[in-house]
PDB file of C-alpha atoms and ligand atoms in Angstrom:
ATOM      1  CA  UNK A   1      27.320  61.944-191.557  1.00 74.00           C
ATOM      2  CA  UNK A   2      25.575  65.246-192.363  1.00 81.00           C
ATOM      3  CA  UNK A   3      26.454  67.472-195.280  1.00 94.00           C
ATOM      4  CA  UNK A   4      30.174  68.279-195.503  1.00 98.00           C
ATOM      5  CA  UNK A   5      31.025  71.806-194.359  1.00 98.00           C
ATOM      6  CA  UNK A   6      32.244  73.961-197.237  1.00 98.00           C
ATOM      7  CA  UNK A   7      35.672  75.086-196.043  1.00 98.00           C
ATOM      8  CA  UNK A   8      38.191  77.642-197.279  1.00 98.00           C
ATOM      9  CA  UNK A   9      41.863  77.485-196.353  1.00 98.00           C
ATOM     10  CA  UNK A  10      43.735  80.786-196.275  1.00 98.00           C
ATOM     11  CA  UNK A  11      47.498  80.782-196.646  1.00 98.00           C
ATOM     12  CA  UNK A  12      50.381  83.199-197.170  1.00 98.00           C
ATOM     13  CA  UNK A  13      53.277  80.885-197.940  1.00 97.00           C
ATOM     14  CA  UNK A  14      54.494  77.302-198.161  1.00 97.00           C
ATOM     15  CA  UNK A  15      51.130  75.742-197.385  1.00 98.00           C
ATOM     16  CA  UNK A  16      52.208  72.513-195.710  1.00 98.00           C
ATOM     17  CA  UNK A  17      49.318  72.703-193.236  1.00 98.00           C
ATOM     18  CA  UNK A  18      46.971  73.355-196.150  1.00 98.00           C
ATOM     19  CA  UNK A  19      48.260  70.155-197.764  1.00 98.00           C
ATOM     20  CA  UNK A  20      47.597  68.157-194.614  1.00 98.00           C
ATOM     21  CA  UNK A  21      44.012  69.478-194.496  1.00 98.00           C
ATOM     22  CA  UNK A  22      43.422  68.819-198.199  1.00 98.00           C
ATOM     23  CA  UNK A  23      44.772  65.286-197.856  1.00 98.00           C
ATOM     24  CA  UNK A  24      42.652  64.537-194.775  1.00 98.00           C
ATOM     25  CA  UNK A  25      39.559  65.927-196.483  1.00 98.00           C
ATOM     26  CA  UNK A  26      39.858  63.305-199.235  1.00 97.00           C
ATOM     27  CA  UNK A  27      38.453  60.680-196.858  1.00 97.00           C
ATOM     28  CA  UNK A  28      34.788  59.923-197.498  1.00 97.00           C
ATOM     29  CA  UNK A  29      33.921  60.318-193.840  1.00 97.00           C
ATOM     30  CA  UNK A  30      35.734  63.637-193.372  1.00 98.00           C
ATOM     31  CA  UNK A  31      33.125  66.284-192.450  1.00 98.00           C
ATOM     32  CA  UNK A  32      34.792  69.207-194.281  1.00 98.00           C
ATOM     33  CA  UNK A  33      35.187  69.719-198.006  1.00 98.00           C
ATOM     34  CA  UNK A  34      37.905  72.121-199.177  1.00 98.00           C
ATOM     35  CA  UNK A  35      36.143  74.337-201.695  1.00 98.00           C
ATOM     36  CA  UNK A  36      38.648  77.187-201.885  1.00 98.00           C
ATOM     37  CA  UNK A  37      42.295  77.992-201.176  1.00 98.00           C
ATOM     38  CA  UNK A  38      42.924  81.714-200.802  1.00 98.00           C
ATOM     39  CA  UNK A  39      46.208  83.552-200.539  1.00 98.00           C
ATOM     40  CA  UNK A  40      47.118  87.178-199.948  1.00 97.00           C
ATOM     41  CA  UNK A  41      50.485  86.576-201.649  1.00 97.00           C
ATOM     42  CA  UNK A  42      50.514  85.893-205.396  1.00 94.00           C
ATOM     43  CA  UNK A  43      53.681  83.802-205.284  1.00 94.00           C
ATOM     44  CA  UNK A  44      52.882  81.681-202.240  1.00 96.00           C
ATOM     45  CA  UNK A  45      54.228  78.181-202.953  1.00 97.00           C
ATOM     46  CA  UNK A  46      51.032  76.685-201.553  1.00 97.00           C
ATOM     47  CA  UNK A  47      48.959  78.295-204.308  1.00 98.00           C
ATOM     48  CA  UNK A  48      50.951  76.527-207.028  1.00 97.00           C
ATOM     49  CA  UNK A  49      50.418  73.204-205.232  1.00 98.00           C
ATOM     50  CA  UNK A  50      46.684  73.869-204.904  1.00 98.00           C
ATOM     51  CA  UNK A  51      46.374  74.734-208.600  1.00 97.00           C
ATOM     52  CA  UNK A  52      48.300  71.583-209.569  1.00 97.00           C
ATOM     53  CA  UNK A  53      45.944  69.536-207.442  1.00 97.00           C
ATOM     54  CA  UNK A  54      42.831  70.957-209.071  1.00 97.00           C
ATOM     55  CA  UNK A  55      41.589  73.031-206.142  1.00 98.00           C
ATOM     56  CA  UNK A  56      39.780  76.332-206.637  1.00 98.00           C
ATOM     57  CA  UNK A  57      42.176  79.119-205.748  1.00 98.00           C
ATOM     58  CA  UNK A  58      41.927  82.848-205.342  1.00 98.00           C
ATOM     59  CA  UNK A  59      44.761  85.326-204.864  1.00 98.00           C
ATOM     60  CA  UNK A  60      43.827  88.591-203.226  1.00 97.00           C
ATOM     61  CA  UNK A  61      47.024  90.575-203.040  1.00 95.00           C
ATOM     62  CA  UNK A  62      46.721  92.824-199.995  1.00 93.00           C
ATOM     63  CA  UNK A  63      49.141  95.264-201.622  1.00 93.00           C
ATOM     64  CA  UNK A  64      46.525  96.110-204.246  1.00 94.00           C
ATOM     65  CA  UNK A  65      44.051  97.385-201.652  1.00 95.00           C
ATOM     66  CA  UNK A  66      44.075 100.756-199.926  1.00 93.00           C
ATOM     67  CA  UNK A  67      42.872  99.448-196.573  1.00 94.00           C
ATOM     68  CA  UNK A  68      42.440  96.273-194.594  1.00 94.00           C
ATOM     69  CA  UNK A  69      38.666  96.661-194.922  1.00 94.00           C
ATOM     70  CA  UNK A  70      38.871  96.871-198.740  1.00 96.00           C
ATOM     71  CA  UNK A  71      41.070  93.768-198.815  1.00 97.00           C
ATOM     72  CA  UNK A  72      38.581  91.919-196.619  1.00 97.00           C
ATOM     73  CA  UNK A  73      35.634  92.978-198.779  1.00 97.00           C
ATOM     74  CA  UNK A  74      37.325  91.311-201.762  1.00 97.00           C
ATOM     75  CA  UNK A  75      38.096  88.248-199.658  1.00 98.00           C
ATOM     76  CA  UNK A  76      34.531  88.068-198.339  1.00 98.00           C
ATOM     77  CA  UNK A  77      33.133  88.222-201.827  1.00 98.00           C
ATOM     78  CA  UNK A  78      35.346  85.276-202.917  1.00 98.00           C
ATOM     79  CA  UNK A  79      34.230  83.335-199.835  1.00 98.00           C
ATOM     80  CA  UNK A  80      30.576  84.111-200.548  1.00 98.00           C
ATOM     81  CA  UNK A  81      30.811  83.126-204.189  1.00 98.00           C
ATOM     82  CA  UNK A  82      32.132  79.701-203.117  1.00 98.00           C
ATOM     83  CA  UNK A  83      29.473  79.249-200.444  1.00 98.00           C
ATOM     84  CA  UNK A  84      32.110  78.978-197.713  1.00 98.00           C
ATOM     85  CA  UNK A  85      30.858  77.981-194.252  1.00 98.00           C
ATOM     86  CA  UNK A  86      34.155  77.530-192.392  1.00 98.00           C
ATOM     87  CA  UNK A  87      37.616  79.119-192.682  1.00 98.00           C
ATOM     88  CA  UNK A  88      40.883  77.453-191.673  1.00 98.00           C
ATOM     89  CA  UNK A  89      43.826  79.843-191.500  1.00 98.00           C
ATOM     90  CA  UNK A  90      47.006  77.935-192.310  1.00 98.00           C
ATOM     91  CA  UNK A  91      50.032  80.178-192.118  1.00 97.00           C
ATOM     92  CA  UNK A  92      47.918  83.178-193.117  1.00 97.00           C
ATOM     93  CA  UNK A  93      50.040  86.074-191.946  1.00 93.00           C
ATOM     94  CA  UNK A  94      47.575  88.995-192.067  1.00 93.00           C
ATOM     95  CA  UNK A  95      45.704  90.391-189.122  1.00 92.00           C
ATOM     96  CA  UNK A  96      41.966  90.606-189.737  1.00 95.00           C
ATOM     97  CA  UNK A  97      39.745  93.503-188.660  1.00 96.00           C
ATOM     98  CA  UNK A  98      37.478  92.887-185.647  1.00 97.00           C
ATOM     99  CA  UNK A  99      34.485  93.198-188.025  1.00 97.00           C
ATOM    100  CA  UNK A 100      35.717  90.354-190.251  1.00 98.00           C
ATOM    101  CA  UNK A 101      36.612  88.207-187.241  1.00 98.00           C
ATOM    102  CA  UNK A 102      33.201  88.797-185.635  1.00 97.00           C
ATOM    103  CA  UNK A 103      31.446  87.925-188.885  1.00 98.00           C
ATOM    104  CA  UNK A 104      33.241  84.551-188.827  1.00 98.00           C
ATOM    105  CA  UNK A 105      32.995  84.050-185.066  1.00 98.00           C
ATOM    106  CA  UNK A 106      33.236  80.322-184.194  1.00 98.00           C
ATOM    107  CA  UNK A 107      33.481  79.563-187.925  1.00 98.00           C
ATOM    108  CA  UNK A 108      37.154  80.517-188.378  1.00 98.00           C
ATOM    109  CA  UNK A 109      40.074  78.569-186.891  1.00 98.00           C
ATOM    110  CA  UNK A 110      43.827  79.062-186.873  1.00 98.00           C
ATOM    111  CA  UNK A 111      46.949  77.070-186.107  1.00 98.00           C
ATOM    112  CA  UNK A 112      49.849  78.633-184.251  1.00 98.00           C
ATOM    113  CA  UNK A 113      53.183  76.906-183.577  1.00 98.00           C
ATOM    114  CA  UNK A 114      53.267  77.383-179.804  1.00 98.00           C
ATOM    115  CA  UNK A 115      51.403  76.203-176.771  1.00 98.00           C
ATOM    116  CA  UNK A 116      49.174  79.272-176.492  1.00 98.00           C
ATOM    117  CA  UNK A 117      48.833  81.518-174.605  1.00 98.00           C
ATOM    118  CA  UNK A 118      52.649  81.405-174.593  1.00 98.00           C
ATOM    119  CA  UNK A 119      54.724  82.865-177.434  1.00 98.00           C
ATOM    120  CA  UNK A 120      52.240  84.674-179.650  1.00 97.00           C
ATOM    121  CA  UNK A 121      53.226  86.517-182.794  1.00 94.00           C
ATOM    122  CA  UNK A 122      56.312  86.103-184.916  1.00 94.00           C
ATOM    123  CA  UNK A 123      59.553  84.242-184.119  1.00 97.00           C
ATOM    124  CA  UNK A 124      57.604  81.846-181.930  1.00 98.00           C
ATOM    125  CA  UNK A 125      60.302  79.192-181.919  1.00 98.00           C
ATOM    126  CA  UNK A 126      63.048  81.682-181.032  1.00 98.00           C
ATOM    127  CA  UNK A 127      60.836  82.909-178.198  1.00 98.00           C
ATOM    128  CA  UNK A 128      60.411  79.366-176.838  1.00 98.00           C
ATOM    129  CA  UNK A 129      64.141  78.647-176.988  1.00 98.00           C
ATOM    130  CA  UNK A 130      64.994  81.998-175.388  1.00 98.00           C
ATOM    131  CA  UNK A 131      62.559  81.285-172.555  1.00 98.00           C
ATOM    132  CA  UNK A 132      64.209  77.903-171.926  1.00 98.00           C
ATOM    133  CA  UNK A 133      60.944  75.967-171.909  1.00 98.00           C
ATOM    134  CA  UNK A 134      61.314  72.181-172.037  1.00 98.00           C
ATOM    135  CA  UNK A 135      58.045  71.561-173.874  1.00 98.00           C
ATOM    136  CA  UNK A 136      56.756  73.371-176.952  1.00 98.00           C
ATOM    137  CA  UNK A 137      54.030  72.560-179.444  1.00 98.00           C
ATOM    138  CA  UNK A 138      51.132  73.888-181.446  1.00 98.00           C
ATOM    139  CA  UNK A 139      47.608  75.111-180.854  1.00 98.00           C
ATOM    140  CA  UNK A 140      44.474  75.147-182.985  1.00 98.00           C
ATOM    141  CA  UNK A 141      41.999  77.756-181.802  1.00 98.00           C
ATOM    142  CA  UNK A 142      38.913  79.685-182.807  1.00 98.00           C
ATOM    143  CA  UNK A 143      39.942  83.122-184.029  1.00 98.00           C
ATOM    144  CA  UNK A 144      39.215  86.212-181.963  1.00 97.00           C
ATOM    145  CA  UNK A 145      40.197  89.812-182.757  1.00 96.00           C
ATOM    146  CA  UNK A 146      43.357  89.673-180.622  1.00 94.00           C
ATOM    147  CA  UNK A 147      46.325  88.086-182.424  1.00 92.00           C
ATOM    148  CA  UNK A 148      46.906  84.371-181.742  1.00 92.00           C
ATOM    149  CA  UNK A 149      44.118  84.275-179.191  1.00 94.00           C
ATOM    150  CA  UNK A 150      40.799  82.492-178.873  1.00 97.00           C
ATOM    151  CA  UNK A 151      39.224  79.361-177.434  1.00 98.00           C
ATOM    152  CA  UNK A 152      41.589  76.408-177.750  1.00 98.00           C
ATOM    153  CA  UNK A 153      40.335  73.420-179.727  1.00 97.00           C
ATOM    154  CA  UNK A 154      43.422  71.191-179.660  1.00 97.00           C
ATOM    155  CA  UNK A 155      47.096  71.257-178.733  1.00 97.00           C
ATOM    156  CA  UNK A 156      50.038  68.924-179.132  1.00 97.00           C
ATOM    157  CA  UNK A 157      53.341  69.047-177.307  1.00 97.00           C
ATOM    158  CA  UNK A 158      56.893  68.128-178.292  1.00 98.00           C
ATOM    159  CA  UNK A 159      60.104  68.216-176.241  1.00 98.00           C
ATOM    160  CA  UNK A 160      62.572  71.079-176.590  1.00 98.00           C
ATOM    161  CA  UNK A 161      66.112  69.683-176.698  1.00 98.00           C
ATOM    162  CA  UNK A 162      69.167  71.568-175.500  1.00 96.00           C
ATOM    163  CA  UNK A 163      70.752  71.376-178.960  1.00 97.00           C
ATOM    164  CA  UNK A 164      67.639  72.783-180.677  1.00 98.00           C
ATOM    165  CA  UNK A 165      67.773  75.773-182.971  1.00 98.00           C
ATOM    166  CA  UNK A 166      64.630  77.618-184.026  1.00 98.00           C
ATOM    167  CA  UNK A 167      64.707  75.565-187.242  1.00 98.00           C
ATOM    168  CA  UNK A 168      65.003  72.135-185.639  1.00 98.00           C
ATOM    169  CA  UNK A 169      62.271  72.989-183.140  1.00 98.00           C
ATOM    170  CA  UNK A 170      60.046  74.364-185.921  1.00 98.00           C
ATOM    171  CA  UNK A 171      60.466  71.137-187.902  1.00 98.00           C
ATOM    172  CA  UNK A 172      59.536  68.987-184.866  1.00 98.00           C
ATOM    173  CA  UNK A 173      56.459  71.122-184.176  1.00 98.00           C
ATOM    174  CA  UNK A 174      55.416  71.189-187.843  1.00 98.00           C
ATOM    175  CA  UNK A 175      55.138  67.378-187.801  1.00 98.00           C
ATOM    176  CA  UNK A 176      52.554  67.527-185.027  1.00 98.00           C
ATOM    177  CA  UNK A 177      50.809  70.491-186.656  1.00 98.00           C
ATOM    178  CA  UNK A 178      50.125  68.220-189.620  1.00 98.00           C
ATOM    179  CA  UNK A 179      48.348  65.724-187.346  1.00 97.00           C
ATOM    180  CA  UNK A 180      46.558  68.119-185.029  1.00 98.00           C
ATOM    181  CA  UNK A 181      45.098  70.492-187.617  1.00 98.00           C
ATOM    182  CA  UNK A 182      43.184  67.864-189.621  1.00 98.00           C
ATOM    183  CA  UNK A 183      41.954  66.351-186.345  1.00 97.00           C
ATOM    184  CA  UNK A 184      40.779  69.733-185.064  1.00 98.00           C
ATOM    185  CA  UNK A 185      39.053  70.675-188.326  1.00 98.00           C
ATOM    186  CA  UNK A 186      37.313  67.296-188.238  1.00 97.00           C
ATOM    187  CA  UNK A 187      35.891  68.127-184.801  1.00 96.00           C
ATOM    188  CA  UNK A 188      34.833  71.636-185.766  1.00 98.00           C
ATOM    189  CA  UNK A 189      33.226  70.622-189.054  1.00 98.00           C
ATOM    190  CA  UNK A 190      31.369  67.796-187.344  1.00 96.00           C
ATOM    191  CA  UNK A 191      30.003  70.214-184.727  1.00 96.00           C
ATOM    192  CA  UNK A 192      31.897  68.442-181.941  1.00 95.00           C
ATOM    193  CA  UNK A 193      33.900  71.425-180.643  1.00 96.00           C
ATOM    194  CA  UNK A 194      31.427  73.860-179.115  1.00 93.00           C
ATOM    195  CA  UNK A 195      32.423  77.201-177.616  1.00 94.00           C
ATOM    196  CA  UNK A 196      30.864  77.689-174.195  1.00 92.00           C
ATOM    197  CA  UNK A 197      31.903  80.752-172.166  1.00 93.00           C
ATOM    198  CA  UNK A 198      34.961  81.106-174.412  1.00 95.00           C
ATOM    199  CA  UNK A 199      36.161  77.568-173.724  1.00 96.00           C
ATOM    200  CA  UNK A 200      35.847  74.688-176.148  1.00 96.00           C
ATOM    201  CA  UNK A 201      33.905  71.649-175.029  1.00 94.00           C
ATOM    202  CA  UNK A 202      34.787  68.544-177.019  1.00 92.00           C
ATOM    203  CA  UNK A 203      31.814  66.277-177.485  1.00 87.00           C
ATOM    204  CA  UNK A 204      31.857  63.267-175.146  1.00 74.00           C
ATOM    205  CA  UNK A 205      31.468  60.998-178.150  1.00 68.00           C
ATOM    206  CA  UNK A 206      34.996  62.005-179.279  1.00 69.00           C
ATOM    207  CA  UNK A 207      36.526  61.525-175.846  1.00 68.00           C
ATOM    208  CA  UNK A 208      34.965  58.073-175.500  1.00 68.00           C
ATOM    209  CA  UNK A 209      36.426  56.900-178.791  1.00 66.00           C
ATOM    210  CA  UNK A 210      40.003  57.568-177.755  1.00 64.00           C
ATOM    211  CA  UNK A 211      40.367  61.315-178.163  1.00 63.00           C
ATOM    212  CA  UNK A 212      41.705  63.318-181.032  1.00 62.00           C
ATOM    213  CA  UNK A 213      44.096  60.818-182.540  1.00 54.00           C
ATOM    214  CA  UNK A 214      41.573  58.058-182.982  1.00 47.00           C
ATOM    215  CA  UNK A 215      42.323  55.561-185.770  1.00 43.00           C
ATOM    216  CA  UNK A 216      39.793  57.240-188.056  1.00 41.00           C
ATOM    217  CA  UNK A 217      41.956  60.354-188.299  1.00 36.00           C
TER     218      UNK A 217
HETATM  219  C1  LIG B 301      53.016  77.051-189.512  1.00 53.17           C
HETATM  220  O1  LIG B 301      54.020  76.646-188.621  1.00 53.17           O
HETATM  221  C2  LIG B 301      51.879  77.741-188.788  1.00 53.17           C
HETATM  222  O2  LIG B 301      51.628  77.189-187.529  1.00 53.17           O
HETATM  223  C3  LIG B 301      52.425  79.142-188.655  1.00 53.17           C
HETATM  224  O3  LIG B 301      53.024  79.403-189.895  1.00 53.17           O
HETATM  225  C4  LIG B 301      53.517  78.161-190.431  1.00 53.17           C
HETATM  226  C5  LIG B 301      52.996  78.026-191.830  1.00 53.17           C
HETATM  227  O4  LIG B 301      53.564  76.910-192.469  1.00 53.17           O
HETATM  228  N1  LIG B 301      51.383  80.081-188.338  1.00 53.17           N
HETATM  229  C6  LIG B 301      51.559  81.155-187.553  1.00 53.17           C
HETATM  230  O5  LIG B 301      52.625  81.454-187.063  1.00 53.17           O
HETATM  231  C7  LIG B 301      50.298  81.985-187.303  1.00 53.17           C
HETATM  232  N2  LIG B 301      50.501  82.920-186.251  1.00 53.17           N
HETATM  233  P1  LIG B 301      52.832  76.233-193.689  1.00 53.17           P
HETATM  234  O6  LIG B 301      52.578  77.361-194.701  1.00 53.17           O
HETATM  235  O7  LIG B 301      53.817  75.234-194.216  1.00 53.17           O
HETATM  236  O8  LIG B 301      51.561  75.628-193.208  1.00 53.17           O
END
């Protein structure tokens, strides 16, 4: 395996996806190393967990900055000082400027709790239930300037049951998020998820070994 990719995880809240990435990255053969956890909210529960677990953390409170660009300058300088090569957004609820997104093009990924391109934005689970879909899920994608858009790296589906509320559906999807995100970051960090004409090509090596949920994940 080549050098591990220095990866930052950005969060705004609970941080359960962050935890799943941190835990996966403990494996010797995992191609990403989590070198920084950043939050735009000082009291995000995920930050406390990251501190307790000895990770480097940075809080950049967006409310202390006059503009999105100023906030991003502070964020960029924290990323630079940790030598970050890849960013994984994990419940990071701030839109980034097109300049920031372009700077990190194909080096920044996000997870969204729907089968994109359906149900972007907030209240995703309510949207799925209101639409009456029978299958929901999550998507990991490369970030592009448009919200919840970009080449899809991996998706997982779960059933929507007639008794579901937004909360029960969210909990079912969250379970698969915790499997899909570490698997997707593994592919990206290993250089096995290439963007070609705005579609992701997964290296044939991965497909031949049983796909995303191979026993090594
Ligand atoms: C997750 O369900 C994630 O997919 C979603 O926020 C939640 C964060 O939970 N992200 C988005 O909706 C992004 N548009 P977590 O903090 O426990 O990982």
